[in-house]
Amino acid sequence: MAPNLDCRMYEQKFPEIDTPVMVQVKSINPDTCAYVLLLEYNIEGMLSFTELSRRRIRSVLSLIRVGRVEPLMVLHVDREKGFVNLTKRRVSEDDARTCEEKFNKSKHVHSIMRHVAETMDIDLEAFKLIVSDPDSVLDPLTRRVEEINADGQKVTKVVPAISDEVKKVLVQNIKRRMTPHVLKIRADIEMRCFELDGILHIKNAMRKAEAAGNKDCPVKISLVGSPLYVLNTQTFDKEQGIETLNKAIAACTEEMDHHKGRLVVKTAPRPMSEREDKLFAEQIARLNLADDDVSSGDDTDDDGGMKFNERDYSRMEDCY
């Protein structure tokens, strides 16, 4: 049986929504859409003509052509059918540049792994085993060499295919490339409390939310602008991250209910795309810059908990 050489470039099977991906146009329906292949994930996708451009389209072929490779943005992912809806008109110059850089790096790694797998007649998936058990994959690989023995006769010996030095470097690089990346999980909530000392009750609720985290999924909650807050965590396990943020929201809600406050989940916990992460960081940076004239103070109190500074109070009081 021939080895399986078709493999996606990343650990996750599907891309996240609002993530730029590199595609190749496979076919075009003149009336409705184009069908593409997501090169990094080895799955099919569709680009509706309504998502081609923000401007009026005179000729579809001037914007898209069979065989062309270009970046598109993910609109929707159907995990059951293994299909992705895409857009071109929402791809910014920064998105395109970031996507191309990431794709070129991944393509180089993928091409090397594919060549090795084809040469050694093994599945590409075998490289996953090298991360956890390199000896079981690499040690059986051998080659034949001819040598002259002490009697002057030519003999054939079977030796390891790669030296220990090469094996060490190869395993280090494969582990570095294939070890799962940290995922950033985010949830958006609104909190209001109109009781006396309502701000302090919200502060306690935020502490309860952060206390719901653990060393594998530490929870952080940030004030964006009253009454909007963002909970986030970083983890290797997507499901664990989502579950941890849900627990944090539940703990926060319980504290708010106890003081007749109100918590509304605006966006449920979900993985953040690179674009979302960048935009969120820029938003927080803008808020901090706008409040530079207010003293910041220390972020922890005497009990080791979260300490609000003057800027945080002023933002919250804007809503009350």
Short mmCIF file of C-alpha atoms in Angstrom, two decimals:
data_model
loop_
_atom_site.label_atom_id
_atom_site.label_comp_id
_atom_site.label_asym_id
_atom_site.label_seq_id
_atom_site.Cartn_x
_atom_site.Cartn_y
_atom_site.Cartn_z
CA MET A 1 0.00 0.00 0.00
CA ALA A 2 1.32 3.42 -0.94
CA PRO A 3 2.07 5.77 1.99
CA ASN A 4 -0.36 8.56 2.79
CA LEU A 5 1.31 11.81 1.73
CA ASP A 6 -1.74 14.06 2.01
CA CYS A 7 -1.70 15.89 5.29
CA ARG A 8 -2.71 19.31 6.62
CA MET A 9 0.03 21.66 7.78
CA TYR A 10 -1.32 22.33 11.29
CA GLU A 11 -2.59 20.30 14.23
CA GLN A 12 -6.16 21.63 14.10
CA LYS A 13 -8.36 20.05 11.44
CA PHE A 14 -10.27 23.24 10.57
CA PRO A 15 -9.34 26.93 10.59
CA GLU A 16 -10.97 29.33 13.03
CA ILE A 17 -13.52 31.94 11.91
CA ASP A 18 -11.99 35.33 10.96
CA THR A 19 -8.66 33.66 10.19
CA PRO A 20 -6.89 34.32 6.86
CA VAL A 21 -6.04 31.15 4.92
CA MET A 22 -4.21 30.45 1.67
CA VAL A 23 -6.34 28.84 -1.04
CA GLN A 24 -6.08 27.68 -4.63
CA VAL A 25 -9.06 28.21 -6.94
CA LYS A 26 -10.19 24.86 -8.39
CA SER A 27 -13.34 25.74 -10.34
CA ILE A 28 -15.75 28.60 -10.98
CA ASN A 29 -19.51 28.57 -11.32
CA PRO A 30 -20.11 31.60 -13.60
CA ASP A 31 -23.35 32.52 -11.82
CA THR A 32 -22.74 32.04 -8.12
CA CYS A 33 -19.39 31.11 -6.64
CA ALA A 34 -15.90 29.67 -6.87
CA TYR A 35 -14.72 26.42 -5.29
CA VAL A 36 -11.28 26.42 -3.70
CA LEU A 37 -8.86 24.16 -1.84
CA LEU A 38 -7.54 25.38 1.51
CA LEU A 39 -3.89 24.47 0.99
CA GLU A 40 -2.93 24.49 4.67
CA TYR A 41 -5.82 22.21 5.72
CA ASN A 42 -6.38 20.08 2.62
CA ILE A 43 -10.15 20.69 2.66
CA GLU A 44 -12.58 22.34 0.25
CA GLY A 45 -14.18 25.76 0.56
CA MET A 46 -16.54 28.06 -1.29
CA LEU A 47 -16.20 31.75 -2.16
CA SER A 48 -19.52 33.42 -3.01
CA PHE A 49 -19.31 36.17 -5.61
CA THR A 50 -21.04 38.48 -3.12
CA GLU A 51 -17.87 38.20 -1.01
CA LEU A 52 -15.47 39.01 -3.83
CA SER A 53 -15.25 42.78 -3.51
CA ARG A 54 -16.77 45.78 -1.76
CA ARG A 55 -17.03 47.49 -5.13
CA ARG A 56 -19.32 46.77 -8.02
CA ILE A 57 -18.05 43.80 -10.06
CA ARG A 58 -17.97 44.10 -13.84
CA SER A 59 -15.99 40.95 -14.53
CA VAL A 60 -15.60 38.05 -12.10
CA LEU A 61 -12.55 36.81 -13.99
CA SER A 62 -10.75 40.05 -13.25
CA LEU A 63 -10.88 39.20 -9.54
CA ILE A 64 -10.56 35.43 -9.47
CA ARG A 65 -9.14 32.80 -11.78
CA VAL A 66 -8.78 29.00 -11.78
CA GLY A 67 -5.36 27.98 -10.49
CA ARG A 68 -4.67 31.25 -8.68
CA VAL A 69 -3.28 31.01 -5.13
CA GLU A 70 -4.30 33.83 -2.77
CA PRO A 71 -5.36 34.58 0.83
CA LEU A 72 -9.03 34.60 1.84
CA MET A 73 -10.79 35.07 5.19
CA VAL A 74 -12.84 32.34 6.90
CA LEU A 75 -16.53 33.25 7.31
CA HIS A 76 -18.08 29.97 8.45
CA VAL A 77 -16.92 26.42 9.15
CA ASP A 78 -19.18 23.38 8.76
CA ARG A 79 -17.27 20.75 10.72
CA GLU A 80 -19.78 17.99 10.00
CA LYS A 81 -19.57 18.39 6.22
CA GLY A 82 -15.93 19.45 6.28
CA PHE A 83 -16.68 22.60 4.31
CA VAL A 84 -15.65 26.24 4.72
CA ASN A 85 -17.24 29.48 3.48
CA LEU A 86 -14.78 32.23 2.63
CA THR A 87 -14.58 35.92 1.77
CA LYS A 88 -12.13 38.02 -0.23
CA ARG A 89 -13.53 41.49 0.32
CA ARG A 90 -12.77 41.41 4.05
CA VAL A 91 -9.08 40.60 3.64
CA SER A 92 -6.92 43.60 4.54
CA GLU A 93 -3.35 44.17 3.38
CA ASP A 94 -2.06 43.20 6.83
CA ASP A 95 -4.14 40.02 6.80
CA ALA A 96 -2.79 39.07 3.37
CA ARG A 97 0.82 39.75 4.34
CA THR A 98 0.53 37.79 7.61
CA CYS A 99 -1.15 34.88 5.84
CA GLU A 100 1.49 34.71 3.11
CA GLU A 101 4.35 34.76 5.60
CA LYS A 102 2.80 32.02 7.72
CA PHE A 103 1.96 29.91 4.66
CA ASN A 104 5.48 30.18 3.20
CA LYS A 105 7.07 29.04 6.47
CA SER A 106 4.62 26.16 6.86
CA LYS A 107 5.05 25.16 3.22
CA HIS A 108 8.81 24.78 3.61
CA VAL A 109 8.41 22.54 6.67
CA HIS A 110 5.62 20.55 5.00
CA SER A 111 7.64 19.99 1.81
CA ILE A 112 10.62 18.68 3.78
CA MET A 113 8.43 16.30 5.77
CA ARG A 114 6.63 15.14 2.63
CA HIS A 115 9.93 14.46 0.85
CA VAL A 116 11.26 12.46 3.80
CA ALA A 117 8.01 10.48 4.09
CA GLU A 118 8.03 9.70 0.36
CA THR A 119 11.71 8.72 0.39
CA MET A 120 11.33 6.47 3.45
CA ASP A 121 7.95 5.10 2.26
CA ILE A 122 6.10 6.09 5.45
CA ASP A 123 2.92 8.04 6.16
CA LEU A 124 3.22 11.72 6.92
CA GLU A 125 1.20 11.03 10.07
CA ALA A 126 4.19 9.02 11.33
CA PHE A 127 5.91 12.29 12.16
CA LYS A 128 3.41 12.76 14.97
CA LEU A 129 4.87 9.70 16.68
CA ILE A 130 8.32 11.29 16.67
CA VAL A 131 7.07 13.89 19.13
CA SER A 132 6.09 11.26 21.73
CA ASP A 133 8.18 8.20 20.75
CA PRO A 134 10.99 9.00 18.30
CA ASP A 135 12.87 5.73 18.77
CA SER A 136 9.95 3.59 17.53
CA VAL A 137 9.92 5.51 14.22
CA LEU A 138 13.58 6.24 13.56
CA ASP A 139 15.44 3.22 14.96
CA PRO A 140 13.96 0.67 12.47
CA LEU A 141 15.21 2.82 9.56
CA THR A 142 18.40 1.29 8.19
CA ARG A 143 20.65 1.37 5.14
CA ARG A 144 23.23 -0.95 3.61
CA VAL A 145 26.88 0.01 3.29
CA GLU A 146 29.83 -1.86 1.79
CA GLU A 147 33.07 -2.10 3.72
CA ILE A 148 36.42 -3.85 3.40
CA ASN A 149 37.06 -6.16 6.34
CA ALA A 150 40.41 -7.09 7.94
CA ASP A 151 40.91 -9.86 5.36
CA GLY A 152 40.56 -7.39 2.50
CA GLN A 153 37.16 -8.74 1.49
CA LYS A 154 34.17 -6.56 0.60
CA VAL A 155 31.25 -7.08 2.98
CA THR A 156 27.79 -5.52 3.24
CA LYS A 157 26.62 -4.25 6.62
CA VAL A 158 23.25 -2.93 7.77
CA VAL A 159 23.62 0.31 9.75
CA PRO A 160 21.17 2.93 11.09
CA ALA A 161 19.82 5.21 8.39
CA ILE A 162 20.84 8.30 10.35
CA SER A 163 23.52 8.92 12.96
CA ASP A 164 22.73 9.71 16.58
CA GLU A 165 23.79 13.33 15.99
CA VAL A 166 21.46 13.76 13.00
CA LYS A 167 18.66 11.97 14.85
CA LYS A 168 18.99 14.35 17.81
CA VAL A 169 18.79 17.47 15.63
CA LEU A 170 15.93 16.04 13.54
CA VAL A 171 13.84 15.16 16.61
CA GLN A 172 14.45 18.56 18.17
CA ASN A 173 13.24 20.35 15.04
CA ILE A 174 10.21 18.12 14.53
CA LYS A 175 9.17 18.57 18.17
CA ARG A 176 9.57 22.32 17.88
CA ARG A 177 7.45 22.42 14.73
CA MET A 178 4.78 19.91 15.72
CA THR A 179 4.28 20.57 19.43
CA PRO A 180 0.77 22.04 19.91
CA HIS A 181 0.62 25.82 20.14
CA VAL A 182 -0.99 27.67 22.99
CA LEU A 183 -4.59 28.67 22.26
CA LYS A 184 -6.09 31.90 23.52
CA ILE A 185 -9.71 31.54 24.63
CA ARG A 186 -11.90 34.63 25.15
CA ALA A 187 -15.37 35.54 26.40
CA ASP A 188 -17.06 38.96 26.51
CA ILE A 189 -19.44 39.89 29.32
CA GLU A 190 -21.28 42.91 30.70
CA MET A 191 -21.59 43.51 34.45
CA ARG A 192 -23.72 46.08 36.29
CA CYS A 193 -24.50 46.53 39.96
CA PHE A 194 -26.56 49.48 41.26
CA GLU A 195 -26.28 48.66 44.96
CA LEU A 196 -24.23 50.77 47.34
CA ASP A 197 -20.55 49.95 46.75
CA GLY A 198 -21.55 48.32 43.48
CA ILE A 199 -18.05 48.78 42.08
CA LEU A 200 -16.59 46.80 44.98
CA HIS A 201 -19.09 44.00 44.34
CA ILE A 202 -17.99 43.89 40.71
CA LYS A 203 -14.38 43.81 41.85
CA ASN A 204 -15.15 40.79 44.07
CA ALA A 205 -16.93 39.10 41.19
CA MET A 206 -13.84 39.59 39.04
CA ARG A 207 -11.74 37.99 41.76
CA LYS A 208 -14.08 35.00 41.86
CA ALA A 209 -13.75 34.66 38.09
CA GLU A 210 -9.96 34.63 38.21
CA ALA A 211 -10.02 32.17 41.13
CA ALA A 212 -11.87 29.69 38.87
CA GLY A 213 -8.71 29.30 36.80
CA ASN A 214 -5.82 26.90 37.45
CA LYS A 215 -2.15 26.62 36.54
CA ASP A 216 -3.00 24.98 33.20
CA CYS A 217 -5.75 27.51 32.40
CA PRO A 218 -5.16 30.76 34.31
CA VAL A 219 -8.09 33.15 33.97
CA LYS A 220 -7.60 36.88 33.52
CA ILE A 221 -10.39 39.44 33.35
CA SER A 222 -9.89 42.89 31.82
CA LEU A 223 -12.01 46.01 31.96
CA VAL A 224 -12.47 47.29 28.42
CA GLY A 225 -14.93 50.06 29.30
CA SER A 226 -17.87 49.89 31.67
CA PRO A 227 -19.89 47.77 31.57
CA LEU A 228 -17.84 45.61 29.15
CA TYR A 229 -15.27 43.09 30.43
CA VAL A 230 -13.22 40.41 28.70
CA LEU A 231 -12.25 37.06 30.23
CA ASN A 232 -9.37 35.17 28.64
CA THR A 233 -7.12 32.20 29.22
CA GLN A 234 -4.31 30.39 27.44
CA THR A 235 -4.18 26.63 27.12
CA PHE A 236 -3.09 23.75 24.89
CA ASP A 237 -6.52 22.14 25.24
CA LYS A 238 -9.35 24.06 23.56
CA GLU A 239 -12.16 22.22 25.38
CA GLN A 240 -10.48 22.68 28.75
CA GLY A 241 -10.06 26.40 28.07
CA ILE A 242 -13.72 26.86 27.15
CA GLU A 243 -14.86 24.84 30.18
CA THR A 244 -12.64 26.90 32.51
CA LEU A 245 -14.00 30.21 31.22
CA ASN A 246 -17.57 28.92 31.60
CA LYS A 247 -16.77 28.10 35.25
CA ALA A 248 -15.31 31.56 35.69
CA ILE A 249 -18.46 33.15 34.25
CA ALA A 250 -20.62 31.00 36.53
CA ALA A 251 -18.62 32.08 39.60
CA CYS A 252 -18.83 35.70 38.51
CA THR A 253 -22.59 35.42 37.92
CA GLU A 254 -23.19 33.88 41.35
CA GLU A 255 -21.41 36.78 43.04
CA MET A 256 -23.34 39.37 41.01
CA ASP A 257 -26.69 37.69 41.74
CA HIS A 258 -25.87 37.72 45.46
CA HIS A 259 -25.67 41.52 45.35
CA LYS A 260 -28.59 42.00 42.96
CA GLY A 261 -26.24 42.78 40.11
CA ARG A 262 -26.56 41.69 36.52
CA LEU A 263 -24.17 39.77 34.27
CA VAL A 264 -24.85 39.25 30.57
CA VAL A 265 -22.70 37.04 28.35
CA LYS A 266 -22.20 39.00 25.15
CA THR A 267 -19.96 36.42 23.48
CA ALA A 268 -19.54 32.86 24.76
CA PRO A 269 -16.02 31.46 25.27
CA ARG A 270 -14.32 30.72 21.96
CA PRO A 271 -10.76 30.56 20.55
CA MET A 272 -9.33 33.90 19.48
CA SER A 273 -7.95 34.24 15.97
CA GLU A 274 -4.65 36.01 15.41
CA ARG A 275 -6.57 38.97 14.04
CA GLU A 276 -8.85 39.18 17.11
CA ASP A 277 -5.85 38.94 19.42
CA LYS A 278 -4.09 41.75 17.59
CA LEU A 279 -7.19 43.98 17.57
CA PHE A 280 -7.83 43.37 21.28
CA ALA A 281 -4.23 44.24 22.17
CA GLU A 282 -4.49 47.43 20.12
CA GLN A 283 -7.79 48.35 21.84
CA ILE A 284 -6.31 47.92 25.32
CA ALA A 285 -3.22 49.89 24.29
CA ARG A 286 -5.41 52.77 23.09
CA LEU A 287 -7.35 52.79 26.36
CA ASN A 288 -4.16 52.80 28.40
CA LEU A 289 -2.73 55.60 26.28
CA ALA A 290 -5.86 57.69 26.76
CA ASP A 291 -5.58 57.26 30.53
CA ASP A 292 -1.88 58.02 30.88
CA ASP A 293 -2.70 61.21 32.78
CA VAL A 294 -4.23 59.11 35.61
CA SER A 295 -1.93 57.38 38.07
CA SER A 296 -1.92 53.63 37.61
CA GLY A 297 -0.88 52.26 41.01
CA ASP A 298 -0.03 48.69 41.82
CA ASP A 299 -2.08 45.80 40.41
CA THR A 300 -2.18 43.78 43.61
CA ASP A 301 -3.44 44.53 47.07
CA ASP A 302 -2.09 43.38 50.42
CA ASP A 303 -3.96 40.09 50.11
CA GLY A 304 -2.40 39.26 46.75
CA GLY A 305 -5.65 39.91 44.89
CA MET A 306 -6.54 42.32 42.12
CA LYS A 307 -6.25 45.99 43.07
CA PHE A 308 -8.14 48.56 41.02
CA ASN A 309 -6.37 51.77 40.27
CA GLU A 310 -7.84 55.21 39.78
CA ARG A 311 -8.17 54.69 36.05
CA ASP A 312 -10.19 51.48 36.53
CA TYR A 313 -12.58 53.18 38.94
CA SER A 314 -13.09 56.15 36.65
CA ARG A 315 -13.97 53.88 33.74
CA MET A 316 -16.44 51.90 35.82
CA GLU A 317 -18.05 54.94 37.38
CA ASP A 318 -18.84 56.29 33.90
CA CYS A 319 -21.62 53.70 33.80
CA TYR A 320 -23.11 54.28 37.26
#
